[in-house]
Coordinates of C-alpha atoms in Angstrom, one line a residue:
Chain A
X1 CA 123.7 114.4 104.1
X2 CA 120.8 117.3 104.5
X3 CA 117.7 116.8 105.6
X4 CA 115.1 115.4 104.1
X5 CA 112.9 118.4 105.3
X6 CA 115.0 120.2 102.7
X7 CA 113.8 118.2 99.8
X8 CA 109.9 118.1 101.2
X9 CA 109.9 121.4 102.0
X10 CA 111.5 122.1 98.0
X11 CA 109.0 121.0 96.9
X12 CA 106.3 123.3 97.8
X13 CA 108.8 126.4 96.7
X14 CA 106.6 126.3 93.3
X15 CA 103.0 125.2 93.9
X16 CA 102.8 125.1 90.0
X17 CA 105.7 123.0 89.4
X18 CA 104.9 120.9 91.6
X19 CA 101.2 119.9 90.6
X20 CA 103.3 119.5 87.0
X21 CA 105.3 117.2 88.2
X22 CA 103.1 115.2 90.0
X23 CA 99.9 115.4 86.8
X24 CA 102.9 114.1 84.6
X25 CA 104.1 111.5 86.9
X26 CA 100.6 110.1 87.9
X27 CA 99.8 110.3 84.0
X28 CA 102.8 107.8 83.1
X29 CA 102.0 105.8 85.7
X30 CA 98.5 105.3 84.8
X31 CA 99.6 104.7 81.6
X32 CA 102.0 102.0 82.5
X33 CA 98.9 100.1 85.3
X34 CA 96.7 100.5 82.7
X35 CA 98.7 98.5 79.9
X36 CA 99.7 95.8 82.3
X37 CA 96.4 95.3 83.8
X38 CA 94.9 94.9 79.9
X39 CA 97.9 92.5 78.9
X40 CA 96.7 90.5 82.3
X41 CA 93.1 91.0 81.7
X42 CA 93.6 89.5 77.7
X43 CA 96.2 86.9 78.6
X44 CA 94.1 86.0 81.6
X45 CA 91.0 84.9 79.9
X46 CA 92.8 83.4 77.3
X47 CA 94.2 81.1 79.6
X48 CA 91.7 80.3 81.6
X49 CA 88.9 80.0 78.1
X50 CA 90.9 76.8 77.4
X51 CA 91.4 73.6 79.2
X52 CA 93.7 71.0 78.7
X53 CA 90.8 68.6 79.5
X54 CA 89.7 69.4 76.3
X55 CA 90.4 68.7 72.7
X56 CA 89.0 70.4 69.4
X57 CA 88.6 68.8 66.6
X58 CA 89.4 71.0 64.0
X59 CA 89.5 70.9 60.0
X60 CA 92.7 70.0 58.7
X61 CA 94.5 73.3 57.6
X62 CA 92.4 75.3 59.4
X63 CA 93.9 74.8 63.0
X64 CA 94.4 79.1 63.4
X65 CA 90.7 79.8 63.5
X66 CA 87.8 77.9 64.7
X67 CA 85.7 80.0 61.8
X68 CA 87.1 79.1 58.6
X69 CA 87.0 75.5 60.1
X70 CA 84.7 72.4 58.1
X71 CA 84.0 69.5 60.2
X72 CA 81.6 67.0 58.6
X73 CA 78.7 66.2 60.4
X74 CA 78.7 62.8 61.1
X75 CA 81.8 63.8 62.6
X76 CA 81.0 64.1 66.1
X77 CA 79.4 60.7 66.2
X78 CA 82.8 59.2 64.9
X79 CA 84.7 61.1 67.1
X80 CA 82.6 59.8 70.6
X81 CA 82.6 56.1 69.4
X82 CA 85.8 56.4 68.5
X83 CA 88.6 58.0 70.6
X84 CA 88.6 56.0 73.6
X85 CA 89.1 58.2 77.3
X86 CA 86.5 60.7 76.7
X87 CA 84.5 61.6 79.6
X88 CA 81.0 60.1 80.2
X89 CA 77.8 61.2 82.4
X90 CA 74.7 58.7 82.5
X91 CA 75.9 56.9 79.4
X92 CA 76.1 59.9 77.3
X93 CA 79.4 61.2 76.1
X94 CA 80.8 64.9 76.8
X95 CA 81.0 65.6 72.8
X96 CA 80.2 68.8 71.3
X97 CA 79.2 69.4 68.0
X98 CA 79.7 73.7 67.4
X99 CA 79.4 75.7 64.8
X100 CA 81.3 79.2 65.5
X101 CA 79.9 82.2 63.5
X102 CA 80.8 85.6 63.1
X103 CA 78.1 87.4 61.8
X104 CA 76.4 91.2 62.7
X105 CA 73.0 91.0 65.3
X106 CA 70.5 92.9 64.9
X107 CA 69.9 94.3 68.6
X108 CA 67.4 96.1 70.6
X109 CA 67.4 100.0 69.2
X110 CA 68.1 98.9 65.5
X111 CA 71.5 98.8 66.3
X112 CA 73.8 96.2 64.2
X113 CA 76.9 95.0 66.1
X114 CA 79.1 91.4 65.2
X115 CA 79.0 89.2 67.4
X116 CA 80.3 86.0 67.6
X117 CA 77.3 83.1 67.6
X118 CA 78.5 79.7 68.9
X119 CA 75.6 76.6 68.1
X120 CA 75.6 74.0 70.2
X121 CA 73.2 71.3 71.3
X122 CA 73.4 70.6 75.2
X123 CA 76.2 68.5 75.3
X124 CA 77.9 71.8 75.4
X125 CA 77.5 72.1 78.5
X126 CA 79.2 68.8 79.5
X127 CA 82.3 70.1 77.2
X128 CA 82.5 73.6 79.1
X129 CA 81.4 72.9 82.5
X130 CA 83.1 76.4 83.6
X131 CA 79.2 77.7 81.9
X132 CA 76.6 78.1 84.3
X133 CA 73.2 79.7 83.3
X134 CA 72.0 82.6 85.9
X135 CA 69.0 83.3 83.7
X136 CA 66.2 81.2 82.1
X137 CA 66.6 78.6 79.8
X138 CA 69.2 76.8 77.4
X139 CA 68.0 78.0 73.7
X140 CA 65.4 75.9 71.9
X141 CA 64.7 76.4 68.1
X142 CA 64.5 80.6 67.3
X143 CA 66.2 81.3 70.7
X144 CA 69.9 82.5 71.7
X145 CA 71.7 82.8 75.7
X146 CA 73.5 85.2 76.0
X147 CA 77.2 85.4 77.5
X148 CA 76.5 87.8 80.4
X149 CA 79.5 90.4 79.1
X150 CA 78.6 89.5 75.2
X151 CA 76.4 93.2 75.9
X152 CA 79.4 94.8 76.7
X153 CA 81.5 93.1 73.4
X154 CA 78.0 94.1 71.3
X155 CA 78.3 97.8 72.6
X156 CA 75.0 98.4 74.1
X157 CA 73.2 98.8 77.5
X158 CA 73.3 95.2 79.9
X159 CA 69.4 95.6 80.1
X160 CA 69.3 96.0 76.5
X161 CA 70.4 92.0 76.3
X162 CA 67.8 90.4 78.4
X163 CA 65.4 87.5 79.0
X164 CA 63.2 87.5 76.9
X165 CA 65.1 90.5 74.9
X166 CA 64.6 89.9 70.9
X167 CA 67.6 90.1 68.6
X168 CA 67.9 89.6 64.5
X169 CA 69.6 87.4 62.8
X170 CA 70.5 87.0 58.7
X171 CA 66.5 88.6 59.4
X172 CA 65.3 85.5 61.9
X173 CA 64.0 87.2 64.7
X174 CA 65.5 85.0 67.6
X175 CA 64.5 85.9 71.6
X176 CA 67.0 86.1 74.3
X177 CA 66.3 82.8 76.6
X178 CA 68.9 83.0 78.5
X179 CA 71.8 84.6 80.5
X180 CA 75.3 82.9 81.1
X181 CA 77.8 82.7 82.9
X182 CA 81.6 81.5 82.0
X183 CA 83.8 83.0 84.6
X184 CA 86.9 84.8 83.5
X185 CA 86.2 83.5 80.1
X186 CA 85.6 84.7 76.4
X187 CA 82.7 82.3 76.0
X188 CA 81.0 85.2 78.1
X189 CA 81.2 87.4 75.3
X190 CA 79.5 84.5 72.8
X191 CA 75.5 84.8 71.8
X192 CA 74.6 80.8 71.9
X193 CA 72.3 79.5 69.5
X194 CA 71.0 76.1 69.1
X195 CA 73.1 74.4 66.6
X196 CA 70.2 73.0 64.5
X197 CA 69.3 77.2 63.7
X198 CA 72.9 77.7 63.2
X199 CA 73.1 75.1 60.7
X200 CA 70.3 76.7 58.7
X201 CA 71.1 80.7 59.5
X202 CA 74.2 79.9 58.6
X203 CA 73.8 77.8 55.4
X204 CA 76.0 75.2 56.2
X205 CA 75.1 71.5 56.8
X206 CA 79.0 71.3 58.2
X207 CA 80.4 72.0 62.3
X208 CA 83.1 74.2 62.7
X209 CA 84.3 72.0 65.2
X210 CA 83.7 69.0 67.4
X211 CA 85.0 69.5 71.1
X212 CA 85.2 66.6 73.4
X213 CA 86.2 66.5 77.1
X214 CA 88.7 63.8 78.2
X215 CA 89.1 62.1 81.7
X216 CA 92.5 62.7 81.5
X217 CA 94.5 65.0 79.7
X218 CA 96.9 62.8 78.6
X219 CA 94.2 61.0 76.5
X220 CA 95.0 63.8 74.1
X221 CA 97.2 61.0 71.9
X222 CA 94.1 58.9 71.7
X223 CA 92.1 61.8 70.1
X224 CA 95.3 63.0 67.8
X225 CA 95.5 59.3 66.4
X226 CA 92.2 59.3 66.2
X227 CA 92.3 62.6 63.7
X228 CA 95.8 60.9 62.1
X229 CA 94.0 58.0 61.2
X230 CA 90.8 58.8 60.1
X231 CA 91.8 60.3 57.0
X232 CA 88.4 60.5 54.8
X233 CA 86.9 63.2 57.7
X234 CA 90.1 65.5 57.5
X235 CA 90.4 66.3 60.8
X236 CA 93.2 67.7 63.1
X237 CA 93.0 68.1 66.8
X238 CA 94.4 70.3 68.9
X239 CA 94.2 71.2 73.3
X240 CA 91.7 73.4 73.8
X241 CA 94.5 74.9 75.3
X242 CA 96.7 75.3 72.9
X243 CA 93.8 76.5 70.8
X244 CA 93.6 79.8 73.0
X245 CA 97.5 79.7 73.6
X246 CA 97.9 79.9 69.9
X247 CA 95.2 83.3 69.6
X248 CA 97.1 84.6 72.9
X249 CA 100.3 84.5 70.8
X250 CA 98.4 86.4 67.6
X251 CA 97.3 88.9 70.1
X252 CA 101.0 89.6 70.9
X253 CA 101.1 92.7 68.2
X254 CA 97.8 94.1 70.0
X255 CA 99.9 93.9 73.3
X256 CA 102.6 95.4 72.1
X257 CA 100.3 98.8 70.9
X258 CA 99.5 98.8 73.9
X259 CA 103.0 99.4 75.2
X260 CA 104.3 101.1 71.9
X261 CA 101.1 103.8 72.8
X262 CA 101.2 104.1 76.7
X263 CA 105.1 104.4 76.1
X264 CA 104.1 106.9 73.1
X265 CA 102.1 108.8 76.1
X266 CA 104.5 108.5 78.9
X267 CA 107.6 109.7 76.7
X268 CA 105.9 113.3 76.3
X269 CA 105.2 113.4 80.1
X270 CA 108.4 111.8 81.0
X271 CA 109.9 114.9 79.0
X272 CA 108.0 117.4 80.4
X273 CA 108.7 115.9 84.0
X274 CA 112.2 116.5 83.6
X275 CA 111.5 119.8 81.6
X276 CA 110.1 120.6 84.9
X277 CA 112.1 119.4 86.9
X278 CA 115.2 121.1 85.2
X279 CA 113.2 124.6 85.3
X280 CA 112.6 124.1 89.3
X281 CA 116.7 122.3 89.8
X282 CA 118.0 125.3 87.3
X283 CA 115.6 128.4 89.7
X284 CA 118.3 126.8 92.7
X285 CA 121.6 126.6 90.7
X286 CA 123.5 129.6 93.0
X287 CA 121.9 127.5 96.1
X288 CA 123.4 124.4 95.7
X289 CA 126.4 125.9 94.9
X290 CA 126.3 127.9 97.9
X291 CA 125.8 124.4 99.4
X292 CA 128.3 123.1 98.0
X293 CA 130.9 126.2 99.5
X294 CA 129.6 125.2 102.7
X295 CA 131.3 121.4 102.2
X296 CA 128.3 119.6 101.0
X297 CA 129.7 117.2 97.9
X298 CA 127.7 117.2 94.8
X299 CA 126.4 113.6 95.3
X300 CA 125.0 114.8 98.7
X301 CA 123.2 116.8 96.9
X302 CA 121.9 114.7 93.8
X303 CA 120.7 112.6 96.1
X304 CA 118.8 115.3 97.9
X305 CA 117.1 116.6 94.8
X306 CA 116.5 112.5 93.9
X307 CA 115.0 112.5 97.5
X308 CA 112.6 115.5 96.2
X309 CA 111.7 114.6 92.5
X310 CA 110.4 110.8 93.7
X311 CA 108.8 112.3 96.8
X312 CA 106.8 113.7 94.2
X313 CA 106.5 111.3 91.9
X314 CA 105.3 109.0 94.4
X315 CA 102.7 111.2 95.2
X316 CA 102.1 111.4 91.2
X317 CA 102.0 107.4 92.4
X318 CA 99.5 107.3 95.0
X319 CA 97.3 109.3 92.7
X320 CA 97.6 107.3 89.9
X321 CA 96.8 104.2 92.1
X322 CA 93.4 106.1 93.4
X323 CA 92.4 106.7 89.6
X324 CA 93.1 103.4 88.2
X325 CA 91.3 101.6 91.5
X326 CA 88.3 104.3 90.8
X327 CA 88.3 104.4 86.9
X328 CA 89.7 101.0 85.4
X329 CA 89.6 98.5 88.0
X330 CA 86.4 95.6 87.2
X331 CA 86.3 97.0 83.8
X332 CA 85.2 95.1 80.8
X333 CA 86.9 95.9 77.7
X334 CA 86.0 93.7 74.4
X335 CA 88.5 92.8 71.6
X336 CA 87.4 91.0 68.8
X337 CA 86.5 87.4 69.8
X338 CA 85.2 88.6 73.3
X339 CA 85.7 90.4 75.8
X340 CA 88.1 90.5 79.6
X341 CA 87.8 92.4 83.1
X342 CA 90.5 94.9 84.0
X343 CA 91.6 94.3 87.3
X344 CA 94.0 96.4 89.5
X345 CA 95.5 93.8 91.5
X346 CA 98.9 93.9 94.0
X347 CA 101.0 93.3 90.3
X348 CA 99.5 95.9 88.9
X349 CA 99.7 98.4 91.8
X350 CA 103.6 96.9 92.3
X351 CA 104.4 97.5 89.0
X352 CA 102.8 101.5 89.3
X353 CA 104.8 102.2 92.5
X354 CA 108.1 100.8 90.6
X355 CA 107.6 103.3 87.5
X356 CA 106.8 105.7 90.1
X357 CA 110.0 105.4 91.9
X358 CA 112.0 105.4 88.7
X359 CA 110.7 107.8 87.3
X360 CA 111.7 110.0 90.3
X361 CA 115.0 108.4 90.2
X362 CA 115.8 108.8 87.0
X363 CA 114.1 111.5 85.8
X364 CA 116.0 113.7 88.5
X365 CA 119.5 112.9 87.6
X366 CA 119.7 114.5 83.9
X367 CA 118.3 118.2 85.6
X368 CA 120.6 117.5 88.1
X369 CA 123.4 117.0 86.6
X370 CA 123.0 119.1 84.7
X371 CA 122.2 122.2 87.4
X372 CA 125.6 121.0 89.7
X373 CA 127.7 121.1 86.5
X374 CA 129.0 124.5 86.2
X375 CA 132.6 125.2 88.3
X376 CA 131.8 127.0 92.0
X377 CA 132.6 130.2 91.0
X378 CA 130.4 131.0 88.0
X379 CA 127.5 129.2 89.8
X380 CA 127.8 131.3 92.7
X381 CA 127.7 134.4 91.1
X382 CA 124.1 133.1 89.1
X383 CA 120.6 135.0 90.3
Chain B
X1 CA 158.0 133.7 114.0
X2 CA 155.1 131.3 113.4
X3 CA 154.3 130.3 109.7
X4 CA 151.0 132.9 108.2
X5 CA 147.7 131.2 108.0
X6 CA 147.8 132.0 104.7
X7 CA 150.4 131.6 102.8
X8 CA 150.5 132.2 99.0
X9 CA 153.4 132.2 96.2
X10 CA 153.0 133.1 92.6
X11 CA 149.4 132.7 92.8
X12 CA 147.7 132.7 89.4
X13 CA 144.7 131.9 87.7
X14 CA 144.0 132.3 84.4
X15 CA 140.8 130.9 82.7
X16 CA 140.2 130.4 78.9
X17 CA 137.8 133.1 77.3
X18 CA 136.8 131.8 73.9
X19 CA 139.8 132.2 71.7
X20 CA 141.9 134.1 74.6
X21 CA 143.4 133.5 77.8
X22 CA 142.0 135.6 80.9
X23 CA 144.5 135.8 84.0
X24 CA 142.4 137.6 86.4
X25 CA 145.2 136.6 89.4
X26 CA 149.1 136.8 88.5
X27 CA 152.1 135.7 90.4
X28 CA 150.6 137.2 93.8
X29 CA 152.8 136.9 96.9
X30 CA 150.5 137.0 100.4
X31 CA 151.0 136.1 104.1
X32 CA 148.3 137.1 105.9
X33 CA 149.1 135.9 109.8
X34 CA 146.6 134.0 112.3
X35 CA 143.7 136.0 113.6
X36 CA 144.3 138.9 111.4
X37 CA 141.6 140.9 109.6
X38 CA 142.3 141.4 106.0
X39 CA 140.6 143.8 104.2
X40 CA 140.8 143.5 99.9
X41 CA 140.3 146.8 97.8
X42 CA 140.3 147.0 94.0
X43 CA 138.7 147.9 91.0
X44 CA 135.7 145.9 89.4
X45 CA 137.8 142.9 87.2
X46 CA 140.8 143.4 89.6
X47 CA 140.9 139.9 90.4
X48 CA 139.8 140.3 94.5
X49 CA 136.6 137.6 94.0
X50 CA 138.8 135.4 92.3
X51 CA 141.6 135.8 95.3
X52 CA 138.7 134.6 97.7
X53 CA 137.7 132.4 95.8
X54 CA 141.5 130.7 95.3
X55 CA 141.7 131.3 99.4
X56 CA 138.3 129.5 100.7
X57 CA 138.8 126.1 98.4
X58 CA 136.0 127.0 95.9
X59 CA 138.3 127.4 93.0
X60 CA 141.7 125.7 92.3
X61 CA 144.5 128.1 91.3
X62 CA 146.7 127.6 88.0
X63 CA 150.1 127.5 88.9
X64 CA 151.9 129.3 92.2
X65 CA 151.3 127.3 95.9
X66 CA 148.3 128.1 98.3
X67 CA 149.4 127.2 101.6
X68 CA 146.0 127.5 104.2
X69 CA 147.0 126.8 108.1
X70 CA 149.9 124.9 106.1
X71 CA 148.5 122.6 104.0
X72 CA 148.9 123.4 100.7
X73 CA 145.3 123.5 99.0
X74 CA 146.7 123.9 95.5
X75 CA 147.4 120.4 95.2
X76 CA 143.9 118.7 96.6
X77 CA 141.0 116.7 94.0
X78 CA 137.9 118.8 94.2
X79 CA 136.7 116.0 96.3
X80 CA 139.3 116.5 98.5
X81 CA 138.6 120.7 98.9
X82 CA 134.7 120.0 99.1
X83 CA 135.7 118.4 102.4
X84 CA 138.3 121.1 103.3
X85 CA 136.3 123.5 102.7
X86 CA 133.4 122.0 105.8
X87 CA 136.4 121.9 108.2
X88 CA 138.8 125.1 107.3
X89 CA 136.2 127.9 106.1
X90 CA 133.6 130.0 106.4
X91 CA 132.2 131.9 103.5
X92 CA 130.0 135.5 103.8
X93 CA 128.8 136.6 100.9
X94 CA 127.4 140.0 99.7
X95 CA 123.5 138.4 99.5
X96 CA 123.8 136.5 102.4
X97 CA 122.8 133.0 100.3
X98 CA 121.2 131.5 102.9
X99 CA 118.3 128.6 102.1
X100 CA 115.5 130.5 101.8
X101 CA 112.8 127.3 103.0
X102 CA 115.0 126.3 105.8
X103 CA 115.2 128.6 109.7
X104 CA 117.2 130.9 111.1
X105 CA 118.2 128.0 113.2
X106 CA 118.9 124.8 110.6
X107 CA 120.5 127.9 107.9
X108 CA 123.2 127.8 110.7
X109 CA 122.6 124.4 111.3
X110 CA 123.7 122.6 107.4
X111 CA 128.1 123.0 108.2
X112 CA 127.4 121.1 111.7
X113 CA 125.4 118.3 109.4
X114 CA 128.9 116.9 107.9
X115 CA 130.3 116.5 111.3
X116 CA 129.9 113.4 113.9
X117 CA 128.1 115.8 116.1
X118 CA 125.2 114.4 118.2
X119 CA 122.0 116.1 117.2
X120 CA 122.5 117.8 121.2
X121 CA 125.5 119.3 120.6
X122 CA 124.6 120.7 117.2
X123 CA 122.2 122.4 118.8
X124 CA 123.7 124.1 121.8
X125 CA 126.8 124.8 119.0
X126 CA 123.7 126.2 116.5
X127 CA 122.2 128.1 119.9
X128 CA 125.5 130.0 120.7
X129 CA 126.4 131.5 117.0
X130 CA 123.0 132.6 116.9
X131 CA 123.5 134.2 120.2
X132 CA 126.6 135.5 119.4
X133 CA 125.5 137.2 116.5
X134 CA 122.3 138.3 118.2
X135 CA 120.0 136.5 117.5
X136 CA 118.9 134.0 119.9
X137 CA 115.1 135.4 119.9
X138 CA 114.7 134.8 115.4
X139 CA 116.1 130.8 115.4
X140 CA 112.3 129.7 113.9
X141 CA 112.5 132.2 111.1
X142 CA 112.9 131.6 107.7
X143 CA 115.0 134.0 105.5
X144 CA 112.1 135.9 103.8
X145 CA 111.2 136.8 107.5
X146 CA 114.3 138.6 108.2
X147 CA 116.1 142.3 107.3
X148 CA 119.0 142.4 105.2
X149 CA 121.0 142.9 108.7
X150 CA 119.5 139.8 110.1
X151 CA 120.0 137.8 107.3
X152 CA 123.7 139.2 107.1
X153 CA 124.2 137.9 111.0
X154 CA 122.6 134.7 109.8
X155 CA 125.4 133.9 107.4
X156 CA 127.8 135.3 109.7
X157 CA 126.5 132.4 111.9
X158 CA 126.3 129.7 109.8
X159 CA 130.0 130.6 108.5
X160 CA 131.1 130.2 111.7
X161 CA 129.3 127.7 113.8
X162 CA 131.8 124.6 112.4
X163 CA 134.3 127.2 114.2
X164 CA 136.5 127.1 110.7
X165 CA 140.4 129.1 111.4
X166 CA 139.5 130.9 108.0
X167 CA 136.6 133.5 107.5
X168 CA 136.3 134.9 103.6
X169 CA 134.0 137.6 103.2
X170 CA 132.6 138.5 100.0
X171 CA 131.4 142.5 100.4
X172 CA 129.2 141.5 103.6
X173 CA 128.0 144.9 104.2
X174 CA 127.6 145.7 100.0
X175 CA 123.9 145.4 100.6
X176 CA 123.1 146.7 103.9
X177 CA 122.5 149.9 105.0
X178 CA 124.9 151.9 107.0
X179 CA 123.9 150.6 110.8
X180 CA 123.7 147.2 109.6
X181 CA 126.7 147.7 107.9
X182 CA 128.7 148.8 111.1
X183 CA 127.2 146.0 112.9
X184 CA 127.9 143.2 110.1
X185 CA 131.8 144.7 111.2
X186 CA 131.5 145.3 114.2
X187 CA 131.1 141.5 114.3
X188 CA 133.6 140.2 112.0
X189 CA 136.4 142.9 114.5
X190 CA 135.2 140.6 117.4
X191 CA 135.3 137.3 116.2
X192 CA 138.4 138.0 114.8
X193 CA 139.9 140.1 118.0
X194 CA 138.1 137.9 120.4
X195 CA 137.9 134.5 119.0
X196 CA 141.6 134.7 116.8
X197 CA 139.6 134.3 113.3
X198 CA 141.6 134.9 110.5
X199 CA 139.3 137.0 108.2
X200 CA 140.2 137.8 104.0
X201 CA 137.2 140.2 103.4
X202 CA 136.8 141.9 99.7
X203 CA 135.0 145.5 99.6
X204 CA 134.6 148.7 97.5
X205 CA 133.5 150.3 100.9
X206 CA 136.2 152.3 102.4
X207 CA 134.7 152.9 105.6
X208 CA 134.6 148.9 105.4
X209 CA 138.1 148.3 105.1
X210 CA 139.0 150.9 107.2
X211 CA 137.3 148.3 110.5
X212 CA 140.2 145.9 108.9
X213 CA 143.5 145.5 110.7
X214 CA 145.4 145.8 107.1
X215 CA 144.0 146.8 103.3
X216 CA 145.7 145.7 101.0
X217 CA 144.3 146.6 96.8
X218 CA 144.6 144.8 93.7
X219 CA 145.0 146.2 90.6
X220 CA 144.8 143.7 87.0
X221 CA 146.1 140.8 89.2
X222 CA 148.1 142.7 91.3
X223 CA 148.7 143.5 95.1
X224 CA 149.6 147.1 95.2
X225 CA 153.0 146.7 97.4
X226 CA 154.3 143.9 100.0
X227 CA 151.4 141.6 101.1
X228 CA 154.5 139.2 102.7
X229 CA 155.2 141.8 105.7
X230 CA 158.8 142.2 103.7
X231 CA 160.8 145.7 104.8

């Protein structure tokens, strides 16, 4: 076995090559970590957004998009009275009639940005218990309440959307009355307005959906039965968790695109890295042949070259991990229905380390095999 | 009479170069007794280095037999040859071929890393080898910090440290000034005379060849004269 310091010192022979190898591997690892973290973040927020205890009553045929759904305004009261197992507090049943409305919002500074506005009554707080008002009050007529990450989704500064700020919707000025948190869910990127206001602003009498909170998720069958029996209401019942699960599936192509983009950039960096390693190994063909003439086997030399590249790639991994923590961890990324936070957790770090180790192990093989291939007499004559 | 250290019979090496077959060595017979210092001379392309590569197990013959210390190495696989080289051969190159990132000590230690010796035993052997070539005070220098003659002496220490029975040297003085060359030749002569090493040296230099016990001339892949000691 060749000593490890042989591999380590070889790395320092050409500082520019070393920097290229470390830089290339750091780029690949950073991209993989970013792709994993973004995918995880999107999955996490969509998974956390739906509760299995909540049932969404949607218009039949609109199961894929609550925004396209039309539900009669009277359906909320009928459902509250007709579905057993709905949670009840102080004599009030947890039933939330809602309008989900996507439109451009006029923002402070004259900017306009597309927002998801949810028209709600105070009952919404019963069916979405994760929502906590962190500042101000629940909106009344002429007011809205903003999720604490809505500013990110809207592409404005955090300070532009605080209690007292003015926004406009369809020419109507609305005051931000409160800020709410709903940790880890897409709700945090929404704007909530009073249901009555939204009936007017969206020029619709119907609701988008009715959300019910059950005492026991198993009571979903009751809600489903109700939707199927009340043909006059043209309703379809879905578990809220299933609805967001469906959205997760809907966003799968986006996640695949993230991987493809990361993969394309990474493959360029991998090829560059292999080329750099080839140049590094090719300059030592005679030395490798000398070591073979002394009695070291090709396998031993291959292992030493792999050690060398793995050491460089793991150094790149270390830098990429530091960059990921500094540049990505905690960042909020907007997407069409909300935003999510990127977290560089242990599994993302593990994905990075495995990528770095694989790069070092597999990346060294093609150039190493090629440089160990020439017959010894010819290799010993190479300059 | 004892069996020779090296015994070649009808040793032939040929290879394909494009559409033609090149035969640098053809049906060569050679005996070298143990402890002999043999010089091989000949013009460029005469097959000297090819013969040296065959004797040291770096290359394999196309035909014929090649026995070193009684073992027909022509029959060994590439992997077996690699292991055989580690045990039996020390190679000295014209351009030293030291590993630039290792110190003199570490370069000399390389062949011993293939043995089962303990670290202490290895270090003792390396120190002895470096003392023998007169470089006991340069152990921690890397090749770039040594002169050409010193580098070649480190290369000789590396070649002998594992105590091989055969040393092959390809133009060992070709890149050295006269004084350094004389010192290297003295060293090689001493290794043959005092330590019983069999040495085969390729050289273009008649003065270097004069240091050897016997000189053979190669031309067009054939040895001139009787190389087997037949009367």
